[in-house]
Short mmCIF file of C-alpha atoms and ligand atoms in Angstrom, two decimals:
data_model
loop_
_atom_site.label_atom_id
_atom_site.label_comp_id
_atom_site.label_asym_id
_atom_site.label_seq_id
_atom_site.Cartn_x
_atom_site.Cartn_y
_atom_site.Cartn_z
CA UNK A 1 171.30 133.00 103.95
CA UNK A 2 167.98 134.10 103.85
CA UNK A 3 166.25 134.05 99.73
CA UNK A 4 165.83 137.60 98.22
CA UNK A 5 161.77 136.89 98.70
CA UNK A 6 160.86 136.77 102.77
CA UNK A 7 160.16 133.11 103.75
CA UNK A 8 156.46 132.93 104.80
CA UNK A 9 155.35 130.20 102.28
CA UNK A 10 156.04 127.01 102.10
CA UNK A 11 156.38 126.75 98.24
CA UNK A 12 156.72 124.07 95.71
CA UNK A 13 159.53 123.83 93.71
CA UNK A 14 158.18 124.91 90.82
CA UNK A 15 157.09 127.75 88.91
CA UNK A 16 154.54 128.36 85.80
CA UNK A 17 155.08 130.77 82.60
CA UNK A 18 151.72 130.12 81.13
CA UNK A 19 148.10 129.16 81.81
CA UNK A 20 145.23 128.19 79.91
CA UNK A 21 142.11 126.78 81.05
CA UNK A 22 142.83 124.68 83.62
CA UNK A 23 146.49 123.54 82.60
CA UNK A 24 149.38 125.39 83.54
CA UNK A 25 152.91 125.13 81.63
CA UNK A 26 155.96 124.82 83.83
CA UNK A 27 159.32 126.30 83.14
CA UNK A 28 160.64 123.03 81.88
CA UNK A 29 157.89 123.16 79.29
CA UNK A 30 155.51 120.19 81.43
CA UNK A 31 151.86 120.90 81.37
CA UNK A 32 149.90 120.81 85.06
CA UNK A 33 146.34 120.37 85.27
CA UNK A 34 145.15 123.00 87.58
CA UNK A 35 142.60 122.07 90.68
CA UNK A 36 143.68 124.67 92.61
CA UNK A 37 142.91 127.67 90.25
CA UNK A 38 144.82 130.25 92.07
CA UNK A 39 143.14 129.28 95.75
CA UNK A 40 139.92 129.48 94.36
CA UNK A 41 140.83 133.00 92.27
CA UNK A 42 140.89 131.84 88.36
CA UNK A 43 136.97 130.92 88.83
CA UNK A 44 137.01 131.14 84.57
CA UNK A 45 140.37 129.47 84.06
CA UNK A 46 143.40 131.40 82.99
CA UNK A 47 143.55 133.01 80.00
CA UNK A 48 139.79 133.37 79.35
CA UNK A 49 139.25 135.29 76.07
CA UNK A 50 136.72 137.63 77.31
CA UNK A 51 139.15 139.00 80.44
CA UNK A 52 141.74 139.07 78.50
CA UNK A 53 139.92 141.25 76.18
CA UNK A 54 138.56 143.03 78.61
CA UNK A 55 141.48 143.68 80.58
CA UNK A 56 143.84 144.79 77.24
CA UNK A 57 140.44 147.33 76.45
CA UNK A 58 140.53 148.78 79.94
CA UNK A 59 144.46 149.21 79.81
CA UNK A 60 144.66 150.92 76.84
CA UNK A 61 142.06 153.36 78.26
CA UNK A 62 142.83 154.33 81.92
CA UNK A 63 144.36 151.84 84.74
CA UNK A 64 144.10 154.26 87.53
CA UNK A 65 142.58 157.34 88.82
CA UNK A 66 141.77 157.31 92.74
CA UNK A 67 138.47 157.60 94.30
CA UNK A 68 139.04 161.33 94.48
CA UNK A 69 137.12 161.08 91.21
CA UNK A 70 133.96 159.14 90.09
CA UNK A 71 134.68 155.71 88.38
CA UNK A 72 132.11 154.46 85.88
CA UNK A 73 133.45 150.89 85.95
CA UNK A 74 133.29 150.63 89.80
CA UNK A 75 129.38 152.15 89.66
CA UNK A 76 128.20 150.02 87.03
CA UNK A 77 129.77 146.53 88.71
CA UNK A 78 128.07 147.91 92.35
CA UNK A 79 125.17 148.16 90.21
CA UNK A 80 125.54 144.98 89.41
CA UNK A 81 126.18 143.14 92.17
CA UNK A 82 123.45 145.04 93.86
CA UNK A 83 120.95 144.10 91.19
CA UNK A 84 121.86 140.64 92.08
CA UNK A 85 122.52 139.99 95.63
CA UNK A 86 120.88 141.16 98.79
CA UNK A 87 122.87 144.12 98.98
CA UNK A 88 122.19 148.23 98.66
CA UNK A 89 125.66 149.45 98.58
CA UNK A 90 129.16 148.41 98.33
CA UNK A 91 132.90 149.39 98.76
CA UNK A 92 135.69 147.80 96.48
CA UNK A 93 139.21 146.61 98.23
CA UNK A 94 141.90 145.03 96.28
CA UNK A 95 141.73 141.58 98.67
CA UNK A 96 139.94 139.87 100.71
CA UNK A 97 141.71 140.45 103.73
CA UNK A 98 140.60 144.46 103.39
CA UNK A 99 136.92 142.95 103.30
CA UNK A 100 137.41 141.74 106.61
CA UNK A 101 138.84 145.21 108.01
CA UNK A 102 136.07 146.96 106.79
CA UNK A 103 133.33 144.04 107.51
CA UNK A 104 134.23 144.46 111.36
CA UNK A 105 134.76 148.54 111.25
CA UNK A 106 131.35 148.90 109.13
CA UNK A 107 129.58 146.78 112.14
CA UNK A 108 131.01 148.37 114.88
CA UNK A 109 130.29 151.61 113.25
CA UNK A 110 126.31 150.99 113.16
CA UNK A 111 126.30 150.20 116.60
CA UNK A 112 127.91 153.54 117.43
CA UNK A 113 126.08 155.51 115.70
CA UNK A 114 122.83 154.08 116.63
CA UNK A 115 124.32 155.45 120.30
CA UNK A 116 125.01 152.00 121.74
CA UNK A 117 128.32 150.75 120.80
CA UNK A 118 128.88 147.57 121.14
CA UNK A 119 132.34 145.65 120.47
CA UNK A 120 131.75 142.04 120.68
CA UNK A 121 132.21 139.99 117.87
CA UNK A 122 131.94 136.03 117.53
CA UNK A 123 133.61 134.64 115.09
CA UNK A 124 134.16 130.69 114.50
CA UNK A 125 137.21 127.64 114.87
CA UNK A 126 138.82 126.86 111.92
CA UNK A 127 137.89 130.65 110.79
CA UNK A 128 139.96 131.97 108.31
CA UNK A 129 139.68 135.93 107.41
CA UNK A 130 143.05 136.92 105.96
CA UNK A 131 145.94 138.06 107.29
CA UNK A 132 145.49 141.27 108.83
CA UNK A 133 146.03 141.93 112.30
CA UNK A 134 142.25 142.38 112.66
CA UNK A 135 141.70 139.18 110.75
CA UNK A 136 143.96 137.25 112.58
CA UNK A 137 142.11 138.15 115.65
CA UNK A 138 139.21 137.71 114.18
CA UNK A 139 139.98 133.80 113.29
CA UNK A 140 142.07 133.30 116.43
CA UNK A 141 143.89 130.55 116.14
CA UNK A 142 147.19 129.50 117.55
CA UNK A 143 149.23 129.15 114.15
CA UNK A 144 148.43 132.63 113.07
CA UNK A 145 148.15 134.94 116.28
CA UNK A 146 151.10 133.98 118.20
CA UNK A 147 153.76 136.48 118.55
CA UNK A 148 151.47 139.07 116.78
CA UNK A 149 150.16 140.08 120.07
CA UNK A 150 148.71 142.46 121.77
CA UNK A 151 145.77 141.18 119.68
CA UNK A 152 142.73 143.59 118.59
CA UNK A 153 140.52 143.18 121.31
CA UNK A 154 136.72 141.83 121.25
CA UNK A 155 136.59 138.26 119.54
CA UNK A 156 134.80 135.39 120.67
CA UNK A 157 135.80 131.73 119.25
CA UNK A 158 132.92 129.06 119.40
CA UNK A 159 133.03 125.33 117.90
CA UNK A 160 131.56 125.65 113.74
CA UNK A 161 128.30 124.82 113.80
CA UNK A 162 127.23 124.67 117.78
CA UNK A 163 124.53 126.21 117.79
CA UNK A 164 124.08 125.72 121.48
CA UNK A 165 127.44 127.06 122.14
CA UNK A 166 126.15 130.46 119.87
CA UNK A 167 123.08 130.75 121.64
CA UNK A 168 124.87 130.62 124.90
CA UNK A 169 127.26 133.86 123.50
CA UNK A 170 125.08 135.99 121.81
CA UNK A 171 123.74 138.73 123.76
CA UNK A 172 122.51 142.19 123.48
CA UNK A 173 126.16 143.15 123.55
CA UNK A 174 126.88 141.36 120.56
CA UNK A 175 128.16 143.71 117.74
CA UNK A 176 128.21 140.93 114.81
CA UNK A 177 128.94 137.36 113.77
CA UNK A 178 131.14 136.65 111.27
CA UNK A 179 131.20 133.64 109.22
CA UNK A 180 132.32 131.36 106.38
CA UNK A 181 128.90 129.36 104.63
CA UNK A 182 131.56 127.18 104.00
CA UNK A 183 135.06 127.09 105.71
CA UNK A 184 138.04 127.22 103.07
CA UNK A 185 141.03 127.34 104.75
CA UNK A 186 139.66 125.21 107.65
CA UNK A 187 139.07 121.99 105.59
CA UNK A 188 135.94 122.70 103.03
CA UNK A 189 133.36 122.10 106.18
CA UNK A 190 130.12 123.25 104.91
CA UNK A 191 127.71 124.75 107.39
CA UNK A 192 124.26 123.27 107.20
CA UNK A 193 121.42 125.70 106.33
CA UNK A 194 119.51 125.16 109.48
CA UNK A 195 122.58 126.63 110.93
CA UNK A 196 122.66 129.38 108.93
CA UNK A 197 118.49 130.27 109.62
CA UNK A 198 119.15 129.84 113.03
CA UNK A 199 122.59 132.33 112.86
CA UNK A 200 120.17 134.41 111.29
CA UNK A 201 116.87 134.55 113.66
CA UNK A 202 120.05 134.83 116.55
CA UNK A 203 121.50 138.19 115.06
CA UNK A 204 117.89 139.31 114.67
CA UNK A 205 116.54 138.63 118.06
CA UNK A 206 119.61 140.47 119.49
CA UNK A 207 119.85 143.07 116.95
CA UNK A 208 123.67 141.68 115.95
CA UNK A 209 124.63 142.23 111.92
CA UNK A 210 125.29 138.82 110.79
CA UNK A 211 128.85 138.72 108.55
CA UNK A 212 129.11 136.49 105.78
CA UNK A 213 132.94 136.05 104.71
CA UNK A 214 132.26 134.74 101.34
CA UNK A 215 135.59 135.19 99.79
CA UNK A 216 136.55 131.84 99.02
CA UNK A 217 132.96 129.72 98.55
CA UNK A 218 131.17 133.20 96.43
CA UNK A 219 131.27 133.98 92.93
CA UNK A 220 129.80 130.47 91.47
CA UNK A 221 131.70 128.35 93.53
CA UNK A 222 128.74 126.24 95.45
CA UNK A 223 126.62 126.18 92.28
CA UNK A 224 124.71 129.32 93.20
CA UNK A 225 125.95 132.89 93.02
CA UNK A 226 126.47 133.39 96.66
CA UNK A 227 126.59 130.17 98.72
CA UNK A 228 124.48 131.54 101.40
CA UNK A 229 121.55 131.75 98.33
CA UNK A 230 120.81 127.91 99.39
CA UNK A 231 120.29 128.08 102.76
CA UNK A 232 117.19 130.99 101.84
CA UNK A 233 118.96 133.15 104.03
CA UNK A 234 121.11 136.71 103.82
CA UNK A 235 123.56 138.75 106.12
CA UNK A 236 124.11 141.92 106.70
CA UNK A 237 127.41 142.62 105.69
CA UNK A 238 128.96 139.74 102.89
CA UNK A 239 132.55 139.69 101.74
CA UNK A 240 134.00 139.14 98.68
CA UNK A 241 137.05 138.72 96.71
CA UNK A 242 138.90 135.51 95.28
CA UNK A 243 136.64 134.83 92.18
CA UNK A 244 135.20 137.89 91.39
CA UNK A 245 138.57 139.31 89.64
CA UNK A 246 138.49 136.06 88.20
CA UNK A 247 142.72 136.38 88.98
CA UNK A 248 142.78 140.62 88.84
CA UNK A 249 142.90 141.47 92.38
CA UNK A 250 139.59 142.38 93.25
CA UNK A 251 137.46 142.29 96.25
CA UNK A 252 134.24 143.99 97.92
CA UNK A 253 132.07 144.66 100.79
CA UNK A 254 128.20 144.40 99.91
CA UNK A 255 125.37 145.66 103.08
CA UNK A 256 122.08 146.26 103.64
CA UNK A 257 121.56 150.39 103.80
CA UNK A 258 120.82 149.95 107.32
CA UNK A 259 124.49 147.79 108.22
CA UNK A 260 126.16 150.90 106.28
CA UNK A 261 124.37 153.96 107.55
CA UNK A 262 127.53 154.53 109.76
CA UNK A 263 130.08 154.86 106.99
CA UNK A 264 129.36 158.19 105.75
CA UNK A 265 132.44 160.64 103.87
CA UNK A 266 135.48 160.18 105.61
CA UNK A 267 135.08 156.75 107.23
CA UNK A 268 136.82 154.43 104.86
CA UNK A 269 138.95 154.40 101.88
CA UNK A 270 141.49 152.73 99.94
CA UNK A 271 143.82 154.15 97.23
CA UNK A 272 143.36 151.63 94.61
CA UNK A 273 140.20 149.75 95.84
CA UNK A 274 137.89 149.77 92.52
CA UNK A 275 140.40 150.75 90.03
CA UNK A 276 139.11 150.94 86.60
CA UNK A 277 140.80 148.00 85.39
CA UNK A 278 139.58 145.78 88.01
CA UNK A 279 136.04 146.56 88.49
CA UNK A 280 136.18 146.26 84.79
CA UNK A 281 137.31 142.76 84.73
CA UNK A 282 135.34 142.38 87.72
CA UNK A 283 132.07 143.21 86.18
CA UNK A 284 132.70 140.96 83.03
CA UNK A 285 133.43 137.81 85.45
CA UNK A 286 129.59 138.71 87.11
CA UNK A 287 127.94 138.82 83.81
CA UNK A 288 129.55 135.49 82.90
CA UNK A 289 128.88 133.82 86.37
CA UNK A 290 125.81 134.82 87.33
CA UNK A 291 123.95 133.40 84.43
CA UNK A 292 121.61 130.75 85.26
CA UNK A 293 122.54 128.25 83.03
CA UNK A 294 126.71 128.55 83.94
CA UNK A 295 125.60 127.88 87.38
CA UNK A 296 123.48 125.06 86.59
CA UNK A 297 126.58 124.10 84.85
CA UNK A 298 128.86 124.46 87.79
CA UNK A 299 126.62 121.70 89.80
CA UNK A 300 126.29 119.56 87.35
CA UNK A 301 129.94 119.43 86.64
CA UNK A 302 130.01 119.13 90.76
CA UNK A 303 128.09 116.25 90.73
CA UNK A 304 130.09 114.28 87.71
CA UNK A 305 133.21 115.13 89.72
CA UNK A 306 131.47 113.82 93.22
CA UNK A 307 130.61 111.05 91.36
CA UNK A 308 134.22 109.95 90.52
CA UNK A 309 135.69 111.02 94.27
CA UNK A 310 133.51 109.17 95.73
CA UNK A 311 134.46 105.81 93.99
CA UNK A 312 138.06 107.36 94.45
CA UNK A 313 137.30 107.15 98.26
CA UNK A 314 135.89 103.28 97.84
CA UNK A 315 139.03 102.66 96.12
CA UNK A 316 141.97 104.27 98.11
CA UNK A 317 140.63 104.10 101.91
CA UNK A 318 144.00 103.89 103.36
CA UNK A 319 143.95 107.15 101.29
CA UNK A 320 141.18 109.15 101.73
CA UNK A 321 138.35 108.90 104.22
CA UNK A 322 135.40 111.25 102.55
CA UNK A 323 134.54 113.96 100.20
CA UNK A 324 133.12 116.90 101.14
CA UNK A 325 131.97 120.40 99.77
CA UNK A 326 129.61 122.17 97.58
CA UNK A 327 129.79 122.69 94.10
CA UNK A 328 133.12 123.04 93.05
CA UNK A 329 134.56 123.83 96.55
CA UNK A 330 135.48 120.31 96.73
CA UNK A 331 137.16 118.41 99.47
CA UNK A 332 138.63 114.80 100.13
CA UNK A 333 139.46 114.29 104.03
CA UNK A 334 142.15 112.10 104.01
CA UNK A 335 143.70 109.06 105.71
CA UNK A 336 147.14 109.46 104.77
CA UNK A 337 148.78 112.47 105.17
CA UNK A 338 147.03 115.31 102.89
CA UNK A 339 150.42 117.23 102.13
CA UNK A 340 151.79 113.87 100.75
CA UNK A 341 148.68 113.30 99.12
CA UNK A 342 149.42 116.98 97.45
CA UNK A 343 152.68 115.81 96.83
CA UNK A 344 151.62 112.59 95.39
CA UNK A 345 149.39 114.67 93.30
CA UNK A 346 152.66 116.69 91.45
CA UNK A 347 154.21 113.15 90.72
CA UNK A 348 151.35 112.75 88.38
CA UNK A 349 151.84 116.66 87.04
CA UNK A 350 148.01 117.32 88.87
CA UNK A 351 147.80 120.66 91.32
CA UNK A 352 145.24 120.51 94.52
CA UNK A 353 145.99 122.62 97.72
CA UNK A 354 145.98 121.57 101.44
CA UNK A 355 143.50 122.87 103.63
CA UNK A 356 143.60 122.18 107.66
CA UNK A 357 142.18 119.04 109.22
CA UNK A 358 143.76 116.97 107.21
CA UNK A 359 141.59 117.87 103.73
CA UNK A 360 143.40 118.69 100.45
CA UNK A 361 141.13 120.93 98.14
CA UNK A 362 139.70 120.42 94.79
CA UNK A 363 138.42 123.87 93.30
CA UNK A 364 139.20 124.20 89.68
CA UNK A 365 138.29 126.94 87.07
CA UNK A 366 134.00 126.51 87.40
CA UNK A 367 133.88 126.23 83.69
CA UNK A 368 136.01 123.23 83.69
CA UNK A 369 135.65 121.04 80.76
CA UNK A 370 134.21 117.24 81.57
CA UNK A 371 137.41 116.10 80.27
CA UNK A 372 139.49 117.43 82.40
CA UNK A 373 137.80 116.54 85.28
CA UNK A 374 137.94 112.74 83.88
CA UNK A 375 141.78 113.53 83.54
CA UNK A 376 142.28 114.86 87.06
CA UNK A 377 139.59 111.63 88.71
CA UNK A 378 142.78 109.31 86.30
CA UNK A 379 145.65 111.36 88.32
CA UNK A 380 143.71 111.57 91.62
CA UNK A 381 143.48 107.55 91.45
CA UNK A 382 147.16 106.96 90.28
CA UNK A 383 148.79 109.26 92.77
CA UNK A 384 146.79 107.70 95.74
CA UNK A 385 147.79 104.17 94.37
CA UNK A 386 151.32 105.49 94.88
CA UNK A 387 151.05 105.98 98.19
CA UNK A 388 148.89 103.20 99.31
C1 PLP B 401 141.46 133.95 101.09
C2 PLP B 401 140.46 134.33 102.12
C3 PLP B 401 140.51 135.57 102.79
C4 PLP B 401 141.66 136.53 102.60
O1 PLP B 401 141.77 136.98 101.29
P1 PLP B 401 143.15 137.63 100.76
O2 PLP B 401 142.79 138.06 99.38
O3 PLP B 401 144.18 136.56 100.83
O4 PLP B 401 143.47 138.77 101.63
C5 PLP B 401 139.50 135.89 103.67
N1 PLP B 401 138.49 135.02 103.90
C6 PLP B 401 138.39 133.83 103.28
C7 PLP B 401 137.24 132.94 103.55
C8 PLP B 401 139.39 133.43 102.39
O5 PLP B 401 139.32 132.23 101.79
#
């Protein structure tokens, strides 16, 4: 008989009634240290004083109103985010997945009204942009398109990081390329920032908007605000969602004026997309991440944590193969297989998430204490003794 709850996840057999910092208590009353922070969503831990006191302010105020109406929360955190980002303008959505919808409509869009539309997207292998049927089509592969067809029309898949293979694509048809700094989903592979200039000088030399899906590697994860701050260069269009609700669902669409001149009244909209109560938590999580000295924070606690995977790797290499990642979008390829590595990983009460080719993911809270990351290096090394 089929559960209550539809069966798309794969789930472990578990479930948590509390969370604090980065350890999560279990029904059973067993305490988990948390790598995984909500897929990269908890980027201050759970619990965190200041969003839970700004959350309980916001409720007792107003939760919802529609965009009908002006909302002071949602203008002061575009304010924000403008102030520090590349940006002019943005929209709020309640996921990522909605930053995706509107990342390729807002692109399309500019083309169009410019009077020469253009439909052609590139997008990458090992691409993930949510769930959507756009975004499925927009990542393209096998596992999440098939039997979802017909498929929305005008994506083009090239090998991560070839830039031969881009040049060879982009044209003066091309509408946008859309892009993860660093894959997630597809296994924490980091683009390298001469890719990323020469994505950039290719959009620009065939007047394509250049798409950065930032959802899972923005918001303090690489060490710098937005990861695309280290290669010096910046899109058009960025999305982002995951950390910047710090666990509220939150998410938004920053561009240039010029990449949103087509969305004028009328052209987009969501019902709860920057709700008080999220762009208020929302705007608290900036403040607290985008302070130079948490960031410094984040790498050096990156670098500690490097430290001890990389002896991990030296140790275990029937295990694990390499690390890889920025900041604290951390990744150890593995020998063995990574979802018994995951599972080897719950033996000793420790929570990391699989990731394709073969990679499990380390991406804890970004404030995590140096202890904890000492007491997840002890678990990582006596789970992969268990299984080598
Ligand atoms: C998680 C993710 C998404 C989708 O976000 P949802 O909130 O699950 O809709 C899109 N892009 C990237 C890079 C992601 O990691």
């Amino acid at each position: 008989m089929i559960s209550a709850v539809l069966p798309t996840y794969n789930r472990a057999p578990f479930a948590f009634v509390k969370g604090e910092g980065c350890w999560l208590t279990a029904e059973d009353g067993s305490r988990y240290l948390d790598l995984g922070a909500g897929i990269a969503v908890n980027a201050l831990g759970h619990a965190h004083p200041d969003l839970v006191a700004t959350l309980t302010e916001q409720a007792q105020k107003l939760w919802h109103v529609s965009n009908v109406y002006r909302i002071p929360e949602q203008e002061r955190l575009a304010e924000a985010l403008v102030e520090k980002t590349f940006a002019d303008t943005v929209f709020f959505t309640n996921s990522g997945t909605e930053t995706a919808e509107l990342a390729i409509k807002m692109a399309r869009k500019y083309h169009y009204e410019k009077g020469q539309p253009r439909a052609e997207i590139i997008a990458f292998e090992g691409a993930f942009h949510g769930r959507s049927t756009g975004a499925i089509a927009a990542a393209g592969s096998e596992k999440m398109v098939k039997g979802f067809g017909p498929l929305m029309p005008g994506f083009t898949h090239l090998p991560f990081g070839d830039h031969a293979a881009l040049k060879a694509a982009i044209s003066d048809k091309t509408c946008a390329v859309i892009i993860e700094p660093i894959q997630g989903e597809g296994g924490i592979r980091t683009l390298p920032d001469a890719c990323l200039k020469g994505l950039r000088d290719l959009c620009d030399q065939h007047g394509a908007l250049l798409i950065f899906d930032e959802v899972q590697c923005g918001v303090g994860r690489s060490g710098k605000l937005f990861a695309h701050e280290w290669a010096g260069v910046t899109p058009d269009i960025m999305m982002v969602a995951k950390g910047i609700g710090g666990g509220f669902p939150l998410g938004a669409v920053l561009a240039t004026e010029a990449a949103a001149s087509g969305m004028g009244a009328g052209s987009h909209g969501s019902t709860y997309g920057g709700n008080p109560l999220g762009c208020a938590v929302g705007a608290k999580v900036l403040e607290i991440i985008s302070d130079d000295a948490f960031l410094a924070e984040v790498s050096r606690k990156s670098a500690l944590f490097r430290q001890g995977l990389e002896s991990l790797v030296a140790r275990h290499p029937t295990v694990y193969e390499a690390v890889r990642g920025q900041g604290l979008m951390l990744g150890l390829k593995c020998k063995a297989t990574n979802t018994d590595v995951v599972n080897a990983n719950y033996a000793q009460h420790l929570l990391t998430v699989a990731a394709a080719d073969n990679v499990i993911r380390l991406l804890p809270a970004l404030n995590i204490p140096d202890v904890d990351i000492t007491e997840a290096l002890a678990r990582l090394d006596r789970a992969a003794a268990s299984i080598s």
